[in-house]
Coordinates of C-alpha atoms and ligand atoms in Angstrom, one line a residue:
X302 CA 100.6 116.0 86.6
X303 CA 103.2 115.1 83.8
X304 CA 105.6 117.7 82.9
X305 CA 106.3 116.6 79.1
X306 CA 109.8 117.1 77.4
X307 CA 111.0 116.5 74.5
X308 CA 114.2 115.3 75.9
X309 CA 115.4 114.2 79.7
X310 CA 118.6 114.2 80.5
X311 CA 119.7 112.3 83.9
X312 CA 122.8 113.3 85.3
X313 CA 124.9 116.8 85.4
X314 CA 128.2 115.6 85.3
X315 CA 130.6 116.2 81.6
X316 CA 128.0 113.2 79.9
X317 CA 125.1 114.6 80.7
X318 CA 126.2 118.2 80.5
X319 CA 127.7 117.9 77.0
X320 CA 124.4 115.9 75.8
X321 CA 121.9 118.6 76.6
X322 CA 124.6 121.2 75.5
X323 CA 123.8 119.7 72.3
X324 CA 120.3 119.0 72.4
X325 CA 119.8 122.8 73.4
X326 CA 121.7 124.0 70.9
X327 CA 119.4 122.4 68.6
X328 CA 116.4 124.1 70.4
X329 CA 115.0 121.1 71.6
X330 CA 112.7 120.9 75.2
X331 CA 115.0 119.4 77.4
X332 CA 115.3 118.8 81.2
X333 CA 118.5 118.5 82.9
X334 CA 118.3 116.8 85.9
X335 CA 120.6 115.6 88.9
X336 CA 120.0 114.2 92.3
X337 CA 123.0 116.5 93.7
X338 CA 122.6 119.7 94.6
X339 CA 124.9 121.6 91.8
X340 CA 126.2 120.6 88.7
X341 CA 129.2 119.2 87.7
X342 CA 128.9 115.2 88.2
X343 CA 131.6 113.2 90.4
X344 CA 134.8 115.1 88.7
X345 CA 133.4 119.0 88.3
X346 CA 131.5 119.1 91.7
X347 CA 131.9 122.2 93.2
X348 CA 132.8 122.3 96.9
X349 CA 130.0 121.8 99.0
X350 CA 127.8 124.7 100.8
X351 CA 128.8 125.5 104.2
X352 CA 132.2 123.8 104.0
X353 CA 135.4 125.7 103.4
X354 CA 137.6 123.9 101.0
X355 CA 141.5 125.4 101.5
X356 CA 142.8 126.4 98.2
X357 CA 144.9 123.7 96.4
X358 CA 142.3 120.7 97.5
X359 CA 139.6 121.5 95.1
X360 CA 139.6 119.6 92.5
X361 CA 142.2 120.5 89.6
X362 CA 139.6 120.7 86.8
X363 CA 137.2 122.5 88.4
X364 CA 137.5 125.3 85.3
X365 CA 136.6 122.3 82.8
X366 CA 133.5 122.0 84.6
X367 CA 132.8 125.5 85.1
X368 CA 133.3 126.1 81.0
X369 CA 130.4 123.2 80.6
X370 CA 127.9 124.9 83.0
X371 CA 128.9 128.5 81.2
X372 CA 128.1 126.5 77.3
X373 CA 124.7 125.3 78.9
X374 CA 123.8 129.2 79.6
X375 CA 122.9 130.3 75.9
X376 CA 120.3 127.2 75.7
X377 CA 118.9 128.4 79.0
X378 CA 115.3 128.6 76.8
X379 CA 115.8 125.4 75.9
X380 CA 117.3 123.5 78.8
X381 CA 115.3 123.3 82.7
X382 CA 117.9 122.5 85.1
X383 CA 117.0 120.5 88.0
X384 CA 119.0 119.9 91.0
X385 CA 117.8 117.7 93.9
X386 CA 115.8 115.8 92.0
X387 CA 116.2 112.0 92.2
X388 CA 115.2 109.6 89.4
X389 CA 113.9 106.6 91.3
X390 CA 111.3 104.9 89.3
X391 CA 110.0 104.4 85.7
X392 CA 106.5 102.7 85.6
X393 CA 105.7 103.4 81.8
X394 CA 107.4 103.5 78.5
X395 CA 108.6 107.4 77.9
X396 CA 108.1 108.3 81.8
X397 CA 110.6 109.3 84.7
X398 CA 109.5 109.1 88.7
X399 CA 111.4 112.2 89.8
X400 CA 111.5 112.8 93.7
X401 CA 111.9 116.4 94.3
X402 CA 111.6 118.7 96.9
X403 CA 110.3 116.5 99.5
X404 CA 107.6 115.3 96.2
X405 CA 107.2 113.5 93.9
X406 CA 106.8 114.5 89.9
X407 CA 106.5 112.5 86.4
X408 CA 108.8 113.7 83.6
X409 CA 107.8 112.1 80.5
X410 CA 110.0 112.3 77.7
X411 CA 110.5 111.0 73.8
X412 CA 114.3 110.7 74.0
X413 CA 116.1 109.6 77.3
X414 CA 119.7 110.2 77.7
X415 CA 121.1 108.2 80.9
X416 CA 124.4 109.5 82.5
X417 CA 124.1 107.9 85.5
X418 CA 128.1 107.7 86.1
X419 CA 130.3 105.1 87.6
X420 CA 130.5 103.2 91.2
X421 CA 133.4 101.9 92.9
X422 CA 134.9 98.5 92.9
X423 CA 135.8 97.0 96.2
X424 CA 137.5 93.5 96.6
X425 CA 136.6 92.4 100.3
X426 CA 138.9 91.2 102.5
X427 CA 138.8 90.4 106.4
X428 CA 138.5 93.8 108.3
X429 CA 137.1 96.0 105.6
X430 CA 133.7 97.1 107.2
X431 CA 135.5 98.2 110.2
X432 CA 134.6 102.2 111.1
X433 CA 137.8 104.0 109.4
X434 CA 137.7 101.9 106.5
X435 CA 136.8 104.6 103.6
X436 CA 135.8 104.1 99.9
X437 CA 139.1 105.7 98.1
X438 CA 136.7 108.1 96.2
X439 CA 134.3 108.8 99.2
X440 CA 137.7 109.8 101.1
X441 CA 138.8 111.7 98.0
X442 CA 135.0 113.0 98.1
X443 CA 135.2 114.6 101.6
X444 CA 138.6 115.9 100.9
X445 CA 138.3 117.6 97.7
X446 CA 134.9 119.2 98.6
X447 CA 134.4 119.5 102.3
X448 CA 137.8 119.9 103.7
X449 CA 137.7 116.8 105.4
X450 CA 141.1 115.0 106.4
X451 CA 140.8 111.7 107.9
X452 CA 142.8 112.4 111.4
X453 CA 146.0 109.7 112.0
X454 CA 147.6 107.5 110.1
X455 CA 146.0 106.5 106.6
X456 CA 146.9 104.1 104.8
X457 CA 145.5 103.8 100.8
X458 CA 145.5 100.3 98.8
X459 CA 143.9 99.4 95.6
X460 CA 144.6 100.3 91.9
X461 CA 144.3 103.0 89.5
X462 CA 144.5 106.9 88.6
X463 CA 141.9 107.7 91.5
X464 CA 143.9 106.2 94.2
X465 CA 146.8 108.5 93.5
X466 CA 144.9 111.2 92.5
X467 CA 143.3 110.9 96.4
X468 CA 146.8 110.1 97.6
X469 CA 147.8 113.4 96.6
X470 CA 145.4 115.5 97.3
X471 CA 145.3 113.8 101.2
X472 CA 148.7 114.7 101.5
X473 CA 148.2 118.5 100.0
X474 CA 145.4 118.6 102.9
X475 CA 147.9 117.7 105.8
X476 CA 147.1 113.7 106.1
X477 CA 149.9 111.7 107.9
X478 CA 149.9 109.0 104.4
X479 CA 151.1 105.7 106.3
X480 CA 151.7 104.1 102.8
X481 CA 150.6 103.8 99.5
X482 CA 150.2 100.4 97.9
X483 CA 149.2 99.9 94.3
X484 CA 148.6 96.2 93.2
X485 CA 149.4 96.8 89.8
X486 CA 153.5 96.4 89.1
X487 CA 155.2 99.6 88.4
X488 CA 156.1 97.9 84.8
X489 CA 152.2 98.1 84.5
X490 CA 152.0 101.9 84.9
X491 CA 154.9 102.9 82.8
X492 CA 154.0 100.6 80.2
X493 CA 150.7 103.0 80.0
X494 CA 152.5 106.2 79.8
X495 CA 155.0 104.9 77.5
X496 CA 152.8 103.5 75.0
X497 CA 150.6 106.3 74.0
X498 CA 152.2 108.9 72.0
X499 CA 149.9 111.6 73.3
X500 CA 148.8 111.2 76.7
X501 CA 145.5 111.7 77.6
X502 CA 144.7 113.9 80.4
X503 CA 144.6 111.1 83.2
X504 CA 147.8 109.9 82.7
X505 CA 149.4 113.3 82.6
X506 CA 147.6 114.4 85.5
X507 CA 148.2 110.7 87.9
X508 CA 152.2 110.8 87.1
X509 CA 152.1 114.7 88.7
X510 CA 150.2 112.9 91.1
X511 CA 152.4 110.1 91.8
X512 CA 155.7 112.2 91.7
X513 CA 154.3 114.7 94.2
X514 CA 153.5 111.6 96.6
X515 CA 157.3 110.8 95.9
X516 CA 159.0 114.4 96.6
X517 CA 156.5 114.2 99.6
X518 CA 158.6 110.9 100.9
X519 CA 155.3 109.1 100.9
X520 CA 156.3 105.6 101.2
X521 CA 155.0 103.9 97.9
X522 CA 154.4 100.6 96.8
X523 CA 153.6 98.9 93.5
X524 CA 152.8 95.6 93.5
X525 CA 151.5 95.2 97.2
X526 CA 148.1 95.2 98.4
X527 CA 146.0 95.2 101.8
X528 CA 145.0 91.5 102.8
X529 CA 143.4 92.2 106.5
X530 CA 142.1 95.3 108.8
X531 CA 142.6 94.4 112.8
X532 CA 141.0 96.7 115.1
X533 CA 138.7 96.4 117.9
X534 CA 135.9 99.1 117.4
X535 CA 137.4 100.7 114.3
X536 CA 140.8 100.7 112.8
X537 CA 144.7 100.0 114.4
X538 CA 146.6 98.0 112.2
X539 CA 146.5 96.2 108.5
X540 CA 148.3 93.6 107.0
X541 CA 149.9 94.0 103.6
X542 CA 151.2 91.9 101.0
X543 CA 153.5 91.4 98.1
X544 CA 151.3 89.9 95.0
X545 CA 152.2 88.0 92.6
X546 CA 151.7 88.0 88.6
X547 CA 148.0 87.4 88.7
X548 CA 147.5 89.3 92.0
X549 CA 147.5 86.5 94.5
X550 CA 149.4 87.3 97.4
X551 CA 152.7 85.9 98.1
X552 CA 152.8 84.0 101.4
X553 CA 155.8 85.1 103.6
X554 CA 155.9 88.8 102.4
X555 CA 153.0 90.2 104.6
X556 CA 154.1 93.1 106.7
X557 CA 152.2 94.6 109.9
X558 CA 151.9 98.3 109.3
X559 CA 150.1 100.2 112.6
X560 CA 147.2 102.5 110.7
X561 CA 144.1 104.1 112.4
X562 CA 142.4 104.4 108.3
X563 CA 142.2 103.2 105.4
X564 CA 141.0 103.7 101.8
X565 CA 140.7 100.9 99.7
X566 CA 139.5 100.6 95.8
X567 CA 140.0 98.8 92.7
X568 CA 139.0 101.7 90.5
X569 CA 135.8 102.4 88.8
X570 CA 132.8 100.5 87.1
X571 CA 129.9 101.9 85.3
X572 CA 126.5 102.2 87.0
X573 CA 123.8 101.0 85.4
X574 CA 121.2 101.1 87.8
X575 CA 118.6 103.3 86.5
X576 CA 119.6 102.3 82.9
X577 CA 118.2 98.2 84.0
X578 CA 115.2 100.0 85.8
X579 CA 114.1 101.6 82.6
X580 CA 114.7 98.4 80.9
X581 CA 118.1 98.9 79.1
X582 CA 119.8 95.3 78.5
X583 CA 123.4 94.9 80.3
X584 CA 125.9 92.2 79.8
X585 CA 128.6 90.6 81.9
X586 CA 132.0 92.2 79.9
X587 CA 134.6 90.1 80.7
X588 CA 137.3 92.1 79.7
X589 CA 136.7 94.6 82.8
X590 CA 134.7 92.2 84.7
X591 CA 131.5 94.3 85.5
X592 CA 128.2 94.5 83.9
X593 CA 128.2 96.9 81.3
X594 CA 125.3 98.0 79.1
X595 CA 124.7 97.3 75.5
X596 CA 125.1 100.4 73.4
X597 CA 126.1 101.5 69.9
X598 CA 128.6 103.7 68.7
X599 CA 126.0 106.8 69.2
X600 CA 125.0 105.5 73.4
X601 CA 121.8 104.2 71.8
X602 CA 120.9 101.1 74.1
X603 CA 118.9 98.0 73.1
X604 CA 115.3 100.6 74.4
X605 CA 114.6 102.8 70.8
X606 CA 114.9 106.3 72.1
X607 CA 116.9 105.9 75.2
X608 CA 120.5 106.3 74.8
X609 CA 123.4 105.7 77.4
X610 CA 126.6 107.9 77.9
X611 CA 129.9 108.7 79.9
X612 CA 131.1 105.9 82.7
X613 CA 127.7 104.8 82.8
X614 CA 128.0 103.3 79.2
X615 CA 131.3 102.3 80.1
X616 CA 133.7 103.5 82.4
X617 CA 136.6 106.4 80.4
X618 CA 137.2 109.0 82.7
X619 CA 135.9 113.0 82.2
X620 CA 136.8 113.5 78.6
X621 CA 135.6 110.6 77.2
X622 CA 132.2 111.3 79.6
X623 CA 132.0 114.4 77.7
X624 CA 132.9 112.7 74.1
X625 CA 130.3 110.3 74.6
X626 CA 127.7 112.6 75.8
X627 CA 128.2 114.7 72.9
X628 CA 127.6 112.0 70.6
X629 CA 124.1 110.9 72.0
X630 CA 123.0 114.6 72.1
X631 CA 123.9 115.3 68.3
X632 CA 122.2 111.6 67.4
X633 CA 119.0 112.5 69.9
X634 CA 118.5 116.1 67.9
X635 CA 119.0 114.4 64.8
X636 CA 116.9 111.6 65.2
X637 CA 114.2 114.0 66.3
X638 CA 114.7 116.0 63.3
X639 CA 115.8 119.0 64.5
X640 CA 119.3 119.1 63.2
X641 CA 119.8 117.5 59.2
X642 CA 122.7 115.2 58.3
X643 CA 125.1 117.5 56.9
X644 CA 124.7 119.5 60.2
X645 CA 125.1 115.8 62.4
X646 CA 127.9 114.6 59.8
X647 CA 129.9 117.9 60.6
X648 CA 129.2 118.2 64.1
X649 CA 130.0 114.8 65.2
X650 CA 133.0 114.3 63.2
X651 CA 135.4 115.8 65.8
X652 CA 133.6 113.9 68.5
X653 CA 133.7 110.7 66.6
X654 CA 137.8 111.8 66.0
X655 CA 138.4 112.5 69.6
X656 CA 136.4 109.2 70.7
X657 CA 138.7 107.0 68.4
X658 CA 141.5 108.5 69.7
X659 CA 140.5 108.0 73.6
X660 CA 139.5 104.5 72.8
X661 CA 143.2 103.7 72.0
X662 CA 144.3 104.4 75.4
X663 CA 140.6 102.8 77.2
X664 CA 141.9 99.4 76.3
X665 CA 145.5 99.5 77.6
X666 CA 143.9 101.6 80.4
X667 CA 141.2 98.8 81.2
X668 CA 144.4 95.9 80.4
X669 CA 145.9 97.6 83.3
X670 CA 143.6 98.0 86.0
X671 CA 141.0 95.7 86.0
X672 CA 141.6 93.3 88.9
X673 CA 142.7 89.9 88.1
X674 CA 141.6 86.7 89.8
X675 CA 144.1 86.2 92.0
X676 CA 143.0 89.8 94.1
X677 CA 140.3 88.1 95.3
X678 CA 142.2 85.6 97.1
X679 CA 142.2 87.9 100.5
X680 CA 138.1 87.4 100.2
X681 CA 138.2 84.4 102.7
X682 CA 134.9 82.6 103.5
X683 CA 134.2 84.8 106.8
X684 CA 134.4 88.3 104.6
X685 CA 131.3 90.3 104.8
X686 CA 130.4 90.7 100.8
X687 CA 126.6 92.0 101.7
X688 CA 127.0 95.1 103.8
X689 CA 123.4 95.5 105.0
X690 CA 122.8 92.5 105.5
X691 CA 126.1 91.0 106.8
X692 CA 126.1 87.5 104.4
X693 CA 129.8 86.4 104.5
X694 CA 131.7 84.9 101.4
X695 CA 131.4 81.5 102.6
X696 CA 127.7 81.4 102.7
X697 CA 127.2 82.1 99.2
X698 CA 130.0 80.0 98.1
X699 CA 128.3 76.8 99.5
X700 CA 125.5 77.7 97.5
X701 CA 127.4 78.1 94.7
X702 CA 129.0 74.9 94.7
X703 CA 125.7 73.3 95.3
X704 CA 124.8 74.0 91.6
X705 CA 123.4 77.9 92.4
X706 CA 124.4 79.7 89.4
X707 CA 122.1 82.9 89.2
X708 CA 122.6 85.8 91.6
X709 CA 119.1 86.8 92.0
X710 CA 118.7 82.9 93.7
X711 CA 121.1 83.9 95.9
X712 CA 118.7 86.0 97.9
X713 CA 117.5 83.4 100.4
X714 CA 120.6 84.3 101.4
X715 CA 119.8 88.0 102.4
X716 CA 122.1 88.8 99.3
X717 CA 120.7 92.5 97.8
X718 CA 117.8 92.4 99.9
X719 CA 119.1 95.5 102.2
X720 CA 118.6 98.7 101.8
X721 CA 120.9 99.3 98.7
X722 CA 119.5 96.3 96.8
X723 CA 123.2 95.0 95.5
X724 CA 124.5 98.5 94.8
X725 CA 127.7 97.3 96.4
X726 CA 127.5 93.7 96.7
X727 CA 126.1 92.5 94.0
X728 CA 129.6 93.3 91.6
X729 CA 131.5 91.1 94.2
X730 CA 128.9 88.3 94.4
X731 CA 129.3 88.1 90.3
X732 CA 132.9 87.9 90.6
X733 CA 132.8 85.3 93.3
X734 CA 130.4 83.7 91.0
X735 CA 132.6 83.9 88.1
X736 CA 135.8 82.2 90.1
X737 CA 133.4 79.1 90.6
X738 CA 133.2 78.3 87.2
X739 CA 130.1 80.1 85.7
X740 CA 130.7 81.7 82.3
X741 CA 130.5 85.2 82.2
X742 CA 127.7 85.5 79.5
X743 CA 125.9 83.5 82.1
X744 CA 125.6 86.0 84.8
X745 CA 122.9 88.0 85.0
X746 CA 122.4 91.0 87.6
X747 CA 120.0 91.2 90.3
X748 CA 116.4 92.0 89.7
X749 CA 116.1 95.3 90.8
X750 CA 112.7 97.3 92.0
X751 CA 111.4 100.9 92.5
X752 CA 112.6 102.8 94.2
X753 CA 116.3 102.9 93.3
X754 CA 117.1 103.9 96.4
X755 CA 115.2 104.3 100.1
X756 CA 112.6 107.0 100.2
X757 CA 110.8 108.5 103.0
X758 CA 107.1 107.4 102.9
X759 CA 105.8 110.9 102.8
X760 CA 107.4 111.5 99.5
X761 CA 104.7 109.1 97.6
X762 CA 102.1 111.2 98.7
X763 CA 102.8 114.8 98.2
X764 CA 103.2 115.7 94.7
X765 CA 106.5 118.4 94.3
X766 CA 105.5 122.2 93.8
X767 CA 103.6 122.9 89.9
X768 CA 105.9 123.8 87.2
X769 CA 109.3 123.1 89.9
X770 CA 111.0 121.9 86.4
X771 CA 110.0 124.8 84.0
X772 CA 112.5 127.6 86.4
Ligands
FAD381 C1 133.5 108.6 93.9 C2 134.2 109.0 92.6 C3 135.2 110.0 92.6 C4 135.9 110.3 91.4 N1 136.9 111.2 91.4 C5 137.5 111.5 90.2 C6 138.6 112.5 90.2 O1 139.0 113.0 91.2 N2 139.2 112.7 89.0 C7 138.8 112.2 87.8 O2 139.3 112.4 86.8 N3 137.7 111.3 87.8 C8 137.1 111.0 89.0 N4 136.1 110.1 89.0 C9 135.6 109.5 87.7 C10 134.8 110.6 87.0 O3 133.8 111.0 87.9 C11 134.2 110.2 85.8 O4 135.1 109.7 84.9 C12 133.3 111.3 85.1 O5 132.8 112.2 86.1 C13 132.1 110.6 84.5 O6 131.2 111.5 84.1 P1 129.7 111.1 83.9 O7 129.1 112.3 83.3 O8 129.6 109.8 83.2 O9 129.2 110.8 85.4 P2 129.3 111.6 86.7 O10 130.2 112.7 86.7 O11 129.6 110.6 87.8 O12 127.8 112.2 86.9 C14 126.7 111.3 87.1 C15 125.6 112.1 87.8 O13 124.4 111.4 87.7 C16 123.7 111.6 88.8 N5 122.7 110.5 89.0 C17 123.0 109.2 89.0 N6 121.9 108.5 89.2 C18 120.9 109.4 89.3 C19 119.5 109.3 89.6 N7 118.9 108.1 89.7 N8 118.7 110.4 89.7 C20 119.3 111.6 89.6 N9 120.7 111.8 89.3 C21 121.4 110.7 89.2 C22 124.7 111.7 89.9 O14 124.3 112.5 91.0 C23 125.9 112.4 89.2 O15 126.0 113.7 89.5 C24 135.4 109.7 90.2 C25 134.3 108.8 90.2 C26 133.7 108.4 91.4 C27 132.6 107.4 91.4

């Protein structure tokens, strides 16, 4: 059975929230839906059931997130929240494969919004799928909402405002911080805060971040990064290394450091995996060298009726995630003529304000922190690039250089064909691709299948409980 709605919404976190905030208010038939088990997204998650998060880990903006789940109340007639529920297919314009409670269900909709959020970006190096090695955000993940604390000495390497914002809140929870080592020049972050007159939230709340590390007498490092991970069976020492200008390391600076983990990122970009499934077009950007889907000013993507927002659409932080979301929602309920255009004009004028303003600070933001070529130098032709599958650098460069220049060609290789289909090394194959000469607006991303992600058999043939989205 199809349970019909006027609007879907995929994803709880401040996009998807704000979006059916809207759409509700306009008394529009919406489901909210989210594979996690509460509300809130990556940033507002509340700590996880059965663990005991000490006071002062939780995330700080926990109350932002609460005040979104609070505006969704009123519109409870409106809006049918469901957690657990797992978009992993879409065989049919205007239809949604939702596993749910061990079942399956079809939500068929006339407007989609997709707030599928952002994934990590990893540059691999020699050592990096050693046990102990951590994703920063899955070690800020277990920290901020389990309680977990990564026992000896951790070391954390990469860029951006999430590696010191887990930085700090591992040394709050009583981790013995071997180092810090950002790769972007401490010029680079000052320029950031000094050039916006207003500072957004992120940067107010990273340089708390980062002068906490400091009064803590964390050692930290700008400029540096990891370029190997020795260890038997998991984790003993690293190598680190003074870069350069364009991130290359500098041969002659690399220091031994004895560490037993490590977290390693190079910030955020957006996922846009169920956006391709559907069918929504993505292009290379290379400006922030990720794929990034094609939307307009409103999150409206090259599919009529299905609109993209928050670091799905583009990677911005929480505030912009909720901006964005905003903005679809209002342009949803007007285009399905249940709000008029003096009610859209007024209502989306402070979003539209708020979004300009944001914007301002996305571009130095992105200028910043997106990884320049020369990071990828520690990616020698022995690094793993294909986790499941274990294909190595090397392997795909060959083919590369052999005149290969699509990555779904590549998968002769074993390249995506695992369990995660390219989740994580499809980014880092691009890239690789990209350094071998092959324009950006010539790479395309994998072909990608149902399901999204591995399901049990037994969920294809049970159908979930009747009327499990209506509660
Ligand atoms: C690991 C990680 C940690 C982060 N930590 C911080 C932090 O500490 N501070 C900070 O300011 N920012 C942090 N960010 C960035 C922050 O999460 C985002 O800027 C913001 O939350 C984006 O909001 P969003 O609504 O676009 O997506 P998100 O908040 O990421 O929400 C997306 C939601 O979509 C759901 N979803 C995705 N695909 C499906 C599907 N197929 N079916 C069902 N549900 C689906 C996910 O479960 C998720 O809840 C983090 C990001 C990541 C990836």
């Amino acid at each position: 059975m199809t349970h019909r709605f006027q609007a879907v919404v995929v994803g709880m976190g401040p996009a998807g929230m704000a979006a059916a905030i809207e759409l509700g208010r306009a008394g529009i038939r919406t489901a909210l839906i989210d594979q996690a088990s509460s509300p809130g997204g990556q940033v507002y998650r509340q700590p996880s059931a059965g663990f005991r998060v000490p006071p002062g880990l939780a995330r700080p903006r926990h109350a932002t997130g609460k005040r979104l789940i609070r505006e969704i109340g009123p519109f409870g007639r409106s809006i049918s929240l469901l957690n657990g529920a797992l978009v992993w297919g879409a065989f049919g314009p205007g239809v949604l494969s939702v596993q749910h409670d061990g079942g399956n269900l079809d939500l068929s909709y006339e407007k989609l919004i997709v707030c599928e959020g952002a994934q990590e970006r990893v540059i691999p190096f020699p050592g990096w799928t050693l046990p102990g090695v951590f994703s920063i955000g899955a070690m800020q993940k277990m920290t901020s909402t389990q309680g977990i604390v990564p026992q000896g000495r951790v070391l954390l390497a990469g860029s951006g405002p999430l590696l010191v914002g887990t930085g700090a809140a591992l040394a709050r929870a009583g981790a013995r911080l071997a180092g810090w080592y950002e790769a972007v020049p401490f010029a680079g972050w000052a320029s950031l805060g000094l050039a916006m007159p207003r500072w957004p939230r992120l940067i107010t709340e990273s340089l708390a971040y980062l002068k906490e590390l400091f009064v803590r007498g964390v050692k930290l490092r700008f400029g540096w990064g990891l370029k190997r991970i020795y260890g038997n069976k998991c984790v003993e020492a690293a190598t680190i290394v003074r870069l350069d200008g364009g991130g290359a390391p500098i041969a002659g600076s690399e220091k031994q450091v004895p560490v037993d983990a490590a977290g390693i990122g190079f910030g955020l970009q957006p996922s846009v995996r169920l956006a391709r499934l559907v069918g929504c077009r993505t292009e290379y950007d290379w400006k922030r060298r990720c794929f990034t889907p094609v939307t307009d000013a409103w999150g409206q993507s090259s599919l009529p009726g299905v609109y993209l927002a928050g670091d799905g659409a583009g990677v911005g932080g929480a505030d912009w995630s909720e901006v964005q979301g905003r903005l679809a929602g209002l342009h949803a309920a007007w285009s399905l003529n249940r709000i008029d255009c003096r009610l859209f004009d007024e209502s989306s004028r402070k979003w539209t304000r708020a979004r300009r303003r944001l914007e301002a600070y996305l571009v130095r933001y992105h200028n910043i922190f997106t990884p320049r070529d020369g990071h990828y130098r520690v990616t020698t032709p022995e690094t793993v690039v294909c986790r499941c599958e274990g294909v190595c650098a090397g392997e795909l460069v060959k083919r590369m250089r052999a005149g290969e220049r699509d990555l779904t060609a590549l998968k002769p290789t074993r390249l995506g064909m695992g369990p995660c289909q390219g989740r994580g090394c499809e980014g880092i194959a691009a890239e690789l691709m990209r350094l071998e000469g092959v324009p950006g607006e010539c790479l395309k991303p994998l072909n990608l299948r149902p399901p999204l992600v591995p399901m049990p058999l037994s969920a294809f043939g049970r159908k979930a409980k009747e009327g499990c989205p209506a509660k």
